mmCIF file of C-alpha atoms in Angstrom:
data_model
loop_
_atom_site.group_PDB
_atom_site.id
_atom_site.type_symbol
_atom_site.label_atom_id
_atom_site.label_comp_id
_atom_site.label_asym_id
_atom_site.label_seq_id
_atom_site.Cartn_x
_atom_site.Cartn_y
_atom_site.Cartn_z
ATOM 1 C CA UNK A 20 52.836 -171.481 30.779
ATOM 2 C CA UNK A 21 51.517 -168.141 29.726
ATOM 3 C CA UNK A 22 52.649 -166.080 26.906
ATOM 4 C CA UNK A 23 53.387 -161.916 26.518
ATOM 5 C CA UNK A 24 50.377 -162.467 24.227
ATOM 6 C CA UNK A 25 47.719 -164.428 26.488
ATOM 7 C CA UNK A 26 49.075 -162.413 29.823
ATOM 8 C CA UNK A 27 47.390 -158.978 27.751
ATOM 9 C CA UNK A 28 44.505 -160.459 26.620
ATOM 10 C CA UNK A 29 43.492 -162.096 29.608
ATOM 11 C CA UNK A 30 43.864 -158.855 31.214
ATOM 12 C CA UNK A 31 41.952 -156.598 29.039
ATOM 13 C CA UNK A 32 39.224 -159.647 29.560
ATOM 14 C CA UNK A 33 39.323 -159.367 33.184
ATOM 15 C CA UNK A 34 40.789 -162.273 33.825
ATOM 16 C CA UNK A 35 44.709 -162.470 34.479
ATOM 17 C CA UNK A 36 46.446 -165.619 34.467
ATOM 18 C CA UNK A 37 49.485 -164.780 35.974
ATOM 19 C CA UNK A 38 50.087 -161.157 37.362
ATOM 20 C CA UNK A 39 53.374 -160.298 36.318
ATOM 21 C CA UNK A 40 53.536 -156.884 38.189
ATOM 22 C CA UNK A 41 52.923 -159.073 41.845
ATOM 23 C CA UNK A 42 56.049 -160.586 41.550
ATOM 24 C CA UNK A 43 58.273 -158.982 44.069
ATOM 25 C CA UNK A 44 54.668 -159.530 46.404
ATOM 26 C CA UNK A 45 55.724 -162.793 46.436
ATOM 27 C CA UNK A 46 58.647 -162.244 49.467
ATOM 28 C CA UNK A 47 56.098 -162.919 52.292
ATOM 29 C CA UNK A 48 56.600 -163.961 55.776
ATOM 30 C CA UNK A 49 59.286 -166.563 56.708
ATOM 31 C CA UNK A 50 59.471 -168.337 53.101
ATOM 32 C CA UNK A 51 61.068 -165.301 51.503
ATOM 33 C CA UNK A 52 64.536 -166.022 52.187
ATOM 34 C CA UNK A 53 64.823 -169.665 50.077
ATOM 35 C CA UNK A 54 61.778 -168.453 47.973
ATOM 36 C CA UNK A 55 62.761 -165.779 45.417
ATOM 37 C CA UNK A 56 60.815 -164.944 42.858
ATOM 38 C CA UNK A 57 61.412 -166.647 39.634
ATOM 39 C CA UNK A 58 60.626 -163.567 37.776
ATOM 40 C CA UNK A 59 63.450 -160.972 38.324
ATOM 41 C CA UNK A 60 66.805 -159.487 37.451
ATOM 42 C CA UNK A 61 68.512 -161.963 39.674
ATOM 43 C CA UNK A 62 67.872 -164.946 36.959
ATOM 44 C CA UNK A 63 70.321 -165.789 34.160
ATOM 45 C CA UNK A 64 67.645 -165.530 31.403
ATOM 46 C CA UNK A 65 66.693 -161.644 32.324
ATOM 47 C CA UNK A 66 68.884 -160.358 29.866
ATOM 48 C CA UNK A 67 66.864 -162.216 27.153
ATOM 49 C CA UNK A 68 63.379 -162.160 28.799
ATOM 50 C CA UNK A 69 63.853 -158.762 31.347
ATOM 51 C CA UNK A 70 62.499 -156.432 28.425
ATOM 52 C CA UNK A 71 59.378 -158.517 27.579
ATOM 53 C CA UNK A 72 58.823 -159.572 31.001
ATOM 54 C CA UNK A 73 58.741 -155.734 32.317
ATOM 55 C CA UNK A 74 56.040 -154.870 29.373
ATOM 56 C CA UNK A 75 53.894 -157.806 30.490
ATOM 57 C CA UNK A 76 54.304 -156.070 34.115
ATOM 58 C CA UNK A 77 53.289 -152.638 32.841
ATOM 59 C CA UNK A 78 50.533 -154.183 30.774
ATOM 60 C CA UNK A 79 49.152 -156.481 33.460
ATOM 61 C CA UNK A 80 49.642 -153.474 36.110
ATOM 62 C CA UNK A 81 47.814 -150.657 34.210
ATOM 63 C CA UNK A 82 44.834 -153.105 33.178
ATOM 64 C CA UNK A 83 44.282 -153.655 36.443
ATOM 65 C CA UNK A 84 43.998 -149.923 37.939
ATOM 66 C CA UNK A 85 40.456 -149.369 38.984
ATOM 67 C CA UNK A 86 37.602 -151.403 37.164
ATOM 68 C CA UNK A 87 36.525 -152.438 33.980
ATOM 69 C CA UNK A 88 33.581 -150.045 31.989
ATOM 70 C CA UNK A 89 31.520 -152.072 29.857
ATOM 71 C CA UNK A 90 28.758 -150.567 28.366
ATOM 72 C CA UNK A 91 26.803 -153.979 28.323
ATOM 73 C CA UNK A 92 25.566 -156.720 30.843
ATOM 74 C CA UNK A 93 25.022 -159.954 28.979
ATOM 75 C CA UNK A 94 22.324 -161.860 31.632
ATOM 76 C CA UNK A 95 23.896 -165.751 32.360
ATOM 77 C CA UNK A 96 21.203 -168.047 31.741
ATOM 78 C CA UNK A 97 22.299 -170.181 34.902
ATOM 79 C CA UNK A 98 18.327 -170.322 36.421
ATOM 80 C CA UNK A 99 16.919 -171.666 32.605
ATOM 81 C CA UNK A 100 20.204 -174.093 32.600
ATOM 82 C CA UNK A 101 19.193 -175.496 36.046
ATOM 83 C CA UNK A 102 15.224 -175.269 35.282
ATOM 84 C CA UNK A 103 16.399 -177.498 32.501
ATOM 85 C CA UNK A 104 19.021 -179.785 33.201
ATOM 86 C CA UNK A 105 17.237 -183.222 33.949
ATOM 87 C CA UNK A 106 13.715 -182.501 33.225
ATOM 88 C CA UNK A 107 14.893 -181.636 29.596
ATOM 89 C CA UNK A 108 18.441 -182.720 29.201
ATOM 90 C CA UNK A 109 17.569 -186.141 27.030
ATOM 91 C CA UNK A 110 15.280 -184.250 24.756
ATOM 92 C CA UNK A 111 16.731 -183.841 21.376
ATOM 93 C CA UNK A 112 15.755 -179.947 20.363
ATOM 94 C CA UNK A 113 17.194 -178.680 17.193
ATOM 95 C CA UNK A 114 20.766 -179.905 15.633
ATOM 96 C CA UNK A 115 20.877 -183.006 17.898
ATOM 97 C CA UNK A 116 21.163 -180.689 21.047
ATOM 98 C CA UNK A 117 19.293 -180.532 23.863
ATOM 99 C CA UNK A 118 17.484 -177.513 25.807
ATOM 100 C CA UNK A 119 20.225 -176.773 28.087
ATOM 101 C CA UNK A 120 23.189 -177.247 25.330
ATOM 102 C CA UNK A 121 21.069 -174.618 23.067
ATOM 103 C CA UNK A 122 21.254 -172.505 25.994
ATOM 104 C CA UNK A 123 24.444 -172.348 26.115
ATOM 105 C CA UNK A 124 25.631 -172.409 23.311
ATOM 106 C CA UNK A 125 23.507 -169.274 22.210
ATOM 107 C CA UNK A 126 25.251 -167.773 25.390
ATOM 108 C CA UNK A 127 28.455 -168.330 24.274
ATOM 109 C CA UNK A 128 28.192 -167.371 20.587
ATOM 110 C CA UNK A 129 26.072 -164.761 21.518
ATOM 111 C CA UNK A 130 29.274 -163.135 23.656
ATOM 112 C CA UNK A 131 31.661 -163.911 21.014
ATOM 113 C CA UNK A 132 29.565 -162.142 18.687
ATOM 114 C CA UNK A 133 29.545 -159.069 21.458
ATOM 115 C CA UNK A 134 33.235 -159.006 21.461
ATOM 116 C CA UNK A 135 34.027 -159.270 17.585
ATOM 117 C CA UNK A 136 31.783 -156.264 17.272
ATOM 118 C CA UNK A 137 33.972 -154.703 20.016
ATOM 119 C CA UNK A 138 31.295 -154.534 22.357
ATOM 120 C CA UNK A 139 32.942 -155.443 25.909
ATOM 121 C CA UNK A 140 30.853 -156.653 28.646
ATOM 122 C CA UNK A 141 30.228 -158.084 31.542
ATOM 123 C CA UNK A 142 28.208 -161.355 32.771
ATOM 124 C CA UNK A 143 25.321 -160.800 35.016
ATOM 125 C CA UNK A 144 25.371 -163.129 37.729
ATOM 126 C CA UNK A 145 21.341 -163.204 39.298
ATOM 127 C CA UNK A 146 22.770 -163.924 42.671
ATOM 128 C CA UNK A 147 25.091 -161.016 42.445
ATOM 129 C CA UNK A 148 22.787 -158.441 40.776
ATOM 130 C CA UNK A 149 19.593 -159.422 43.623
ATOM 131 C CA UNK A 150 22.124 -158.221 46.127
ATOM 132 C CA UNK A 151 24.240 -156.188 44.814
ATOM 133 C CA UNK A 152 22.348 -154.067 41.457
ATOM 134 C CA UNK A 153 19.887 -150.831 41.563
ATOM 135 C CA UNK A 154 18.821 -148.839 38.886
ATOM 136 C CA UNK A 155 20.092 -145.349 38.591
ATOM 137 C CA UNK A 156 18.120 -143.495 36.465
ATOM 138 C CA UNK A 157 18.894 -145.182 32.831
ATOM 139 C CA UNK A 158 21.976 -146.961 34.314
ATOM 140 C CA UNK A 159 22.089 -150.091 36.242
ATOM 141 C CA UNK A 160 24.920 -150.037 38.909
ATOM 142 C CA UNK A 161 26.340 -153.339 40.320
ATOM 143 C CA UNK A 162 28.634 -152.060 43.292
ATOM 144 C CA UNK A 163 30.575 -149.081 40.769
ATOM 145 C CA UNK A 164 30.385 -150.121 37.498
ATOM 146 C CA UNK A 165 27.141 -148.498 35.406
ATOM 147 C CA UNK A 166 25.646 -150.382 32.301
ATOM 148 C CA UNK A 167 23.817 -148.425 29.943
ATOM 149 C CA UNK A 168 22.192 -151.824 28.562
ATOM 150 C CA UNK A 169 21.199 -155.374 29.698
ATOM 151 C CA UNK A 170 21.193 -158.134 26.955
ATOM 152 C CA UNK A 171 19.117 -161.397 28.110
ATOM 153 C CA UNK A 172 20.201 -164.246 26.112
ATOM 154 C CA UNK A 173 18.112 -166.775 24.836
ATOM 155 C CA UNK A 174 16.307 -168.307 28.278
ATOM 156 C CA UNK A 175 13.603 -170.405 29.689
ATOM 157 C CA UNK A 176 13.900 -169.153 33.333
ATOM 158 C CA UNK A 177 14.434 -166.344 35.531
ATOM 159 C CA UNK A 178 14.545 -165.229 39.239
ATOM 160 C CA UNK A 179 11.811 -163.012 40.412
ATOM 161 C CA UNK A 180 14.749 -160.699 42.391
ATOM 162 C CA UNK A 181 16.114 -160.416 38.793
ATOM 163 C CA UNK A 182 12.947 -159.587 37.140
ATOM 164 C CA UNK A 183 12.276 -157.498 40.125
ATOM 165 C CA UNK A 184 15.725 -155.556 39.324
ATOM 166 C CA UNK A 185 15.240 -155.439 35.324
ATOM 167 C CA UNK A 186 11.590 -154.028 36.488
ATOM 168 C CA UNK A 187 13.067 -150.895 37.989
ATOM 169 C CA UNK A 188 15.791 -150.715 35.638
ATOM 170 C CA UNK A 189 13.282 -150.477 32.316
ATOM 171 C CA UNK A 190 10.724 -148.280 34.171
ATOM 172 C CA UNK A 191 13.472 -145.807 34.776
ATOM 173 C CA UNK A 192 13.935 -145.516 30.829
ATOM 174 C CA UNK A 193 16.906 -148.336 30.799
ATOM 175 C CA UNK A 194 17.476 -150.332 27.711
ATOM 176 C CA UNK A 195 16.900 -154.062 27.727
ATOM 177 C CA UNK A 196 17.416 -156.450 24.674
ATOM 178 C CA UNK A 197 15.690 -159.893 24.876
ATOM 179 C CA UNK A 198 17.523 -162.332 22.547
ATOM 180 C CA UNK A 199 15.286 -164.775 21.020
ATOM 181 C CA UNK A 200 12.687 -166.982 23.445
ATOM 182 C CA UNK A 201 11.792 -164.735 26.688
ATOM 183 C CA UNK A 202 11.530 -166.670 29.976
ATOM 184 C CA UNK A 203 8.567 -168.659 30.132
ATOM 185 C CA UNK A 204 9.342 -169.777 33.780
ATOM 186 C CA UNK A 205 9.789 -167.833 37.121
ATOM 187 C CA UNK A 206 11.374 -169.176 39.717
ATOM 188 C CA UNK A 207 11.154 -172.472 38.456
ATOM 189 C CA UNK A 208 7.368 -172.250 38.069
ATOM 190 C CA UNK A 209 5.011 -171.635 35.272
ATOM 191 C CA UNK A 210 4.089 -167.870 35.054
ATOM 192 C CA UNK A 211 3.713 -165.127 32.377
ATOM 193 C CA UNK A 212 5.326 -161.742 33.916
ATOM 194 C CA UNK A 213 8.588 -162.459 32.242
ATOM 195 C CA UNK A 214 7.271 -162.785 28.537
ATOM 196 C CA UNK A 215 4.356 -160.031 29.596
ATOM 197 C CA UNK A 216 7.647 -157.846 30.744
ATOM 198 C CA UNK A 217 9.771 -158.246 27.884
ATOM 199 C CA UNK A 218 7.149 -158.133 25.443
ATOM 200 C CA UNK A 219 6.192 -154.049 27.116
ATOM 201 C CA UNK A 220 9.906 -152.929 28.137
ATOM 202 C CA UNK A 221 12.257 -154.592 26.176
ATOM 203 C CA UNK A 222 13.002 -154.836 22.022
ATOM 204 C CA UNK A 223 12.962 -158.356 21.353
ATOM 205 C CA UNK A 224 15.603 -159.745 18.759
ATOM 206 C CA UNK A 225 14.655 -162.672 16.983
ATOM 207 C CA UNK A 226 15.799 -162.213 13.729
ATOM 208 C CA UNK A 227 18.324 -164.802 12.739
ATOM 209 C CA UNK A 228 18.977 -165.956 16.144
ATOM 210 C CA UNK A 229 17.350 -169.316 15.357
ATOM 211 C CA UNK A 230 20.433 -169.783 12.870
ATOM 212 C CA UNK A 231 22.554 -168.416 15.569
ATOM 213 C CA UNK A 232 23.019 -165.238 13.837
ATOM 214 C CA UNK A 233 23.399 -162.008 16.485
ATOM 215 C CA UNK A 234 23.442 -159.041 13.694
ATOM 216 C CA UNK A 235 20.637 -157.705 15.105
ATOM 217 C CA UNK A 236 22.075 -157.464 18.346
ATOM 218 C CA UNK A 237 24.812 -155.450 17.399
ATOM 219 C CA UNK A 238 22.780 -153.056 15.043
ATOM 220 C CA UNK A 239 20.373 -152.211 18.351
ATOM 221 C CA UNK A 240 23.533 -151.792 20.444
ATOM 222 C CA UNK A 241 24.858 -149.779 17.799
ATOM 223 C CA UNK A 242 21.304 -147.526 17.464
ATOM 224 C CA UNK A 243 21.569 -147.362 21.033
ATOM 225 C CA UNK A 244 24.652 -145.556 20.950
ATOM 226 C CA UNK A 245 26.941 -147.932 23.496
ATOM 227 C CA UNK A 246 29.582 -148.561 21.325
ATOM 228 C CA UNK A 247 32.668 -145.439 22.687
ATOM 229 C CA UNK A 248 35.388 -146.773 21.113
ATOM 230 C CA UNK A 249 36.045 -148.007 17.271
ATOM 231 C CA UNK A 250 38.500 -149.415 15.552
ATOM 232 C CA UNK A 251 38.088 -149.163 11.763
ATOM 233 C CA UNK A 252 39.819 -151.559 9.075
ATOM 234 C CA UNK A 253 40.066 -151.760 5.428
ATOM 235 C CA UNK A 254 39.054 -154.714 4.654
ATOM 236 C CA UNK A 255 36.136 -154.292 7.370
ATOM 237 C CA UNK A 256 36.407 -157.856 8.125
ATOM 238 C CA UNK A 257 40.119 -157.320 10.039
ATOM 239 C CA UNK A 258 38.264 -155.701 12.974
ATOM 240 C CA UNK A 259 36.590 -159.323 14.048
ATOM 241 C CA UNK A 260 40.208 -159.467 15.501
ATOM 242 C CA UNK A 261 40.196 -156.708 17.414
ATOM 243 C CA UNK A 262 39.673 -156.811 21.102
ATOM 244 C CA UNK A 263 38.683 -153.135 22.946
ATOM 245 C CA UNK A 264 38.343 -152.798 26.730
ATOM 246 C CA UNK A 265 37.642 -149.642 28.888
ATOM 247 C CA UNK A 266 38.486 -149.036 31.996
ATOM 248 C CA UNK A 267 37.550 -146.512 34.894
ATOM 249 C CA UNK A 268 40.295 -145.455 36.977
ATOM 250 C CA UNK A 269 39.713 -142.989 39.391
ATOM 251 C CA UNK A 270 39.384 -140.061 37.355
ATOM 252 C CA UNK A 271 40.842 -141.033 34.231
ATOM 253 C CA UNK A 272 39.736 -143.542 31.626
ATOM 254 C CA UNK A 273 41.999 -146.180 29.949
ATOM 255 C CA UNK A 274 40.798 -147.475 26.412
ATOM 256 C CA UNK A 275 43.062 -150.972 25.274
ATOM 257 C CA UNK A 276 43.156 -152.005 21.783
ATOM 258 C CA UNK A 277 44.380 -155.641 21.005
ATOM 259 C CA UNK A 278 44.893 -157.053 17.378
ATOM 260 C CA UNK A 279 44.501 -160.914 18.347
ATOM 261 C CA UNK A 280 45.196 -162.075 14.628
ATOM 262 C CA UNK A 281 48.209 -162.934 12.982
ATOM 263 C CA UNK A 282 48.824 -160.238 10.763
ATOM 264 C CA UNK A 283 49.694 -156.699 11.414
ATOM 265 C CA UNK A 284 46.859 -154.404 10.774
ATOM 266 C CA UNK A 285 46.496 -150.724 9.626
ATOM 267 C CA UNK A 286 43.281 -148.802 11.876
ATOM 268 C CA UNK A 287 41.808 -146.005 12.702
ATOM 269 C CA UNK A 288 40.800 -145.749 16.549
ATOM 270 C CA UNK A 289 38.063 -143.491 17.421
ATOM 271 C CA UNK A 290 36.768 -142.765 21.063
ATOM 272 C CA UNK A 291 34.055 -140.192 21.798
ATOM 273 C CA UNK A 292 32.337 -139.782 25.322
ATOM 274 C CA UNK A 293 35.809 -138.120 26.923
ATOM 275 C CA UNK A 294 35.703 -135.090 28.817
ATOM 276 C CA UNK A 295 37.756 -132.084 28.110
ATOM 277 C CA UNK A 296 41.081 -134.083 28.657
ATOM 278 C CA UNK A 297 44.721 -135.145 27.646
ATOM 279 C CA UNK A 298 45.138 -137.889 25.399
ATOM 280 C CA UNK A 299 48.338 -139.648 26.322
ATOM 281 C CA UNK A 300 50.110 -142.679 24.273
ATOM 282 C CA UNK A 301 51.042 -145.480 26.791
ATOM 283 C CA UNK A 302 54.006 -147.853 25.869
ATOM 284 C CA UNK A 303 53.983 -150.809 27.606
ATOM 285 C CA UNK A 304 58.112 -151.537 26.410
ATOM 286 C CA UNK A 305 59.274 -148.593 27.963
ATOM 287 C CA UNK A 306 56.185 -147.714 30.739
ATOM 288 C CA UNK A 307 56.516 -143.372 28.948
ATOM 289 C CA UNK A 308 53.490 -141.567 28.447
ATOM 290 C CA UNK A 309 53.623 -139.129 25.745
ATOM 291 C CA UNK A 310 51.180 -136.617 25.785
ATOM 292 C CA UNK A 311 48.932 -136.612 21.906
ATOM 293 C CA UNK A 312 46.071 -134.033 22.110
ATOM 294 C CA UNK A 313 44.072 -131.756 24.069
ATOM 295 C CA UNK A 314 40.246 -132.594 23.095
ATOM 296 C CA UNK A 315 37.018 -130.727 24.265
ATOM 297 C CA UNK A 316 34.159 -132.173 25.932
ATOM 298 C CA UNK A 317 32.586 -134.852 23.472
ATOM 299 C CA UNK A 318 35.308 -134.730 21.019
ATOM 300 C CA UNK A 319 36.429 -137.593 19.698
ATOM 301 C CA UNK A 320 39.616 -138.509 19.739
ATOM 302 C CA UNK A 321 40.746 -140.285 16.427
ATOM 303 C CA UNK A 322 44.858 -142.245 16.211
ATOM 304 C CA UNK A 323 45.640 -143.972 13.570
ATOM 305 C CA UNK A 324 47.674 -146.956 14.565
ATOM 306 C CA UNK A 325 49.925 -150.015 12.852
ATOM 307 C CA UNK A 326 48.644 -152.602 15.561
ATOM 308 C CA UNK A 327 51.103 -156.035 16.201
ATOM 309 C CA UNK A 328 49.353 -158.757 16.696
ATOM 310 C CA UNK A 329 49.697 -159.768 20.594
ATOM 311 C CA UNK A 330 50.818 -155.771 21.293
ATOM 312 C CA UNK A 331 48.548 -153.968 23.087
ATOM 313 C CA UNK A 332 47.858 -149.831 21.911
ATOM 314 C CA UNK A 333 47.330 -148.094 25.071
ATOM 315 C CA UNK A 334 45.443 -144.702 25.869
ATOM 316 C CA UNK A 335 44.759 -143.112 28.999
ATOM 317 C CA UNK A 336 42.288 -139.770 29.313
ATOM 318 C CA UNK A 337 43.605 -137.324 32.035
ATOM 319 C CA UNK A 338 41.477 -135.003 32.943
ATOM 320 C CA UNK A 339 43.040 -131.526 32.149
ATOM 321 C CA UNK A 340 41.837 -127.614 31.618
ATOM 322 C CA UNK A 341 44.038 -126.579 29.116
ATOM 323 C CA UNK A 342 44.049 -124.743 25.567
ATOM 324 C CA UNK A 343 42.581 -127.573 23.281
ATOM 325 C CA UNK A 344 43.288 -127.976 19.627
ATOM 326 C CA UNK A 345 47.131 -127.552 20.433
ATOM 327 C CA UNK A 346 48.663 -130.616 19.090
ATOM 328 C CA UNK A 347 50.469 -131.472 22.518
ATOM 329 C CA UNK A 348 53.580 -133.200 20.388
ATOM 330 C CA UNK A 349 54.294 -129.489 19.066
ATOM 331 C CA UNK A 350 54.573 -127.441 22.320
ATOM 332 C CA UNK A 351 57.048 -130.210 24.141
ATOM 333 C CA UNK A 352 58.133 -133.527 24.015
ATOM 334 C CA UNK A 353 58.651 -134.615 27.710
ATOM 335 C CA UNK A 354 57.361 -137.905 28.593
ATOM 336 C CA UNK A 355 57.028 -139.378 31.511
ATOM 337 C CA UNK A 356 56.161 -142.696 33.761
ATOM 338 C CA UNK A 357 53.185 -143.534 36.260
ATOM 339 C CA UNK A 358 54.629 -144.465 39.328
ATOM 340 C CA UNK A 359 53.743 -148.017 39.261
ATOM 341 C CA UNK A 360 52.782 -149.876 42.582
ATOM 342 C CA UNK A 361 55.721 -152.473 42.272
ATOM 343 C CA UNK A 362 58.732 -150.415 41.857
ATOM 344 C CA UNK A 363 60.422 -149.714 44.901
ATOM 345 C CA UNK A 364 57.883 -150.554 47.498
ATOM 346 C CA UNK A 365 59.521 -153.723 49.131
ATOM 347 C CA UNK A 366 61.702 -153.321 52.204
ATOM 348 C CA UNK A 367 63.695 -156.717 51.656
ATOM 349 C CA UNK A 368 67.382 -156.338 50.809
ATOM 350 C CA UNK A 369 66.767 -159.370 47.512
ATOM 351 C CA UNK A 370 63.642 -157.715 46.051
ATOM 352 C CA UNK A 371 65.306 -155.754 42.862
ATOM 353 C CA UNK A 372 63.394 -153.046 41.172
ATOM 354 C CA UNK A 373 62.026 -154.006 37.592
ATOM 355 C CA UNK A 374 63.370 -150.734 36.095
#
């Protein structure tokens, strides 16, 4: 069973549980005759459900047009957690844990921390980024998405590909955070170039960490300038429950805002990086686009917004050369609708259009 609520925020995380847009996709081959889907107008419930069921379908659809931008790579430790399972699994570190449960347990907090700060990211796989990352002048690329900073959690191993990678990536004039102990082990194997690396190209954090405390993580991501998109709350504290995603799609950029709490919150959002665009309102009840303000190159776009809790607050930035500074809400009011993937493209006579 999956909720309205856990459908949206397992999309904005990447991660969708069930893909309510796909279900007229579901008619396939010989089975579609005594196989309808069970989401749809033909079931007795849609009159009760249809509305939030279609939202979930906008939601699910339009956080899943082109790819996620994350400003941050957060390394996974998987090399120091098999350098260490066995050899130091039995031996009792700090808090009754051993090496490997530190590990990751400083990985996890360490990406909860990223993502109460609002900091979305991605983890970096070392057999994916060997094959599949380059540097590009202060950006790392892993097949199309660019990160403007790698974070290397608390480890005790690495790859020498991955080193090799971070290498090119640092000498190019990326940024590189080491999180508490560098990796005293390279492929397995005693050797110093990881600590003599990090020590020369990367700021190492260890204040607090010990206490598994990440503030000064988020003040160098913060000094580094990664963080596009804030959402400000009074109290401060309300914006721990925020979750913000980006994503790149074609052209256009999508920023989602999710209040995860329980308690409706009053924020400010503010996004700065966008080109000289369109800011346009998406509402995943009704799938209308409603056209906010023009904004320059580097402006920054500021909304404020009564976020639900479990209701996402959708933007997307269109690309448009235009007269800026016009409030777009005083010139006209015509909205209208993406034509979403779903709607209409089946051929079989039971598939029913979620409109």
């Amino acid at each position: 069973e999956q909720t309205f609520r856990d459908s949206v925020e397992c999309s904005m995380l990447g991660a969708a549980g069930v893909v309510w847009d796909g279900a007229p996709h579901s008619l396939r081959g010989d089975r579609k005759i005594e196989n309808v889907p069970a989401i749809g107008p033909h079931q007795p419930h849609w009159k009760f459900s249809g509305g939030l069921i279609e939202a979930a379908a906008r939601a699910s659809w339009l956080l899943s047009r082109g790819y996620r931008a994350c400003p941050v790579l957060l390394l996974h430790p998987l090399s120091s957690l098999q350098a260490t399972t066995g050899a130091m699994s039995d031996k009792e570190v700090v808090g009754g844990m051993s090496v490997p449960e530190l590990l990751a347990r400083h990985f996890a907090l360490l990406s909860a921390a990223l993502l109460r700060e609002q900091f979305d990211h991605d983890y970096g796989d070392e057999g994916i980024l060997t094959k599949h990352a380059f540097a590009e002048g202060r950006t790392l690329r892993v097949g199309k998405v660019c990160y403007g900073a790698v974070v290397v959690p608390p480890s005790v191993d690495i790859k020498s590909d991955t080193l090799q990678v971070l290498q090119d990536f640092a000498t190019g004039g990326g940024r590189i955070a080491c999180v508490g102990s560098a990796p005293i082990l390279v492929d397995g194997s005693a050797a110093t170039a990881a600590r003599d690396f990090f020590d020369e190209y990367a700021v190492r954090l260890i204040d607090g960490i010990d206490h598994f405390e990440y503030g000064a993580v988020i003040g160098q991501l913060r000094a580094w300038g990664l963080a596009s998109v804030k959402v400000v709350t009074d109290p401060p504290e309300l914006a721990e429950t925020i979750l913000v995603t980006e994503r790149a799609w074609e052209d256009r950029r999508i920023v989602a805002v999710l209040n995860t709490g329980e308690t409706t919150i009053e924020a400010r959002i503010e996004c700065t990086g966008v080109s000289a665009c369109v800011a346009e309102r998406w509402d995943v009840a009704s799938g209308a686009m409603t056209p906010e303000w023009w904004l320059n190159a580097d402006e920054v776009f500021t909304a404020t917004r009564t976020l639900v809790p479990g209701v996402p607050e959708i933007h997307v930035f269109i690309p448009a050369k235009t007269p800026v500074n016009v409030p777009v809400a005083r010139t006209f009011r015509e909205t209208h609708q993406i034509a979403l993937d779903w709607r209409g493209r089946r051929a079989a006579a039971n598939v029913l259009r979620l409109d």
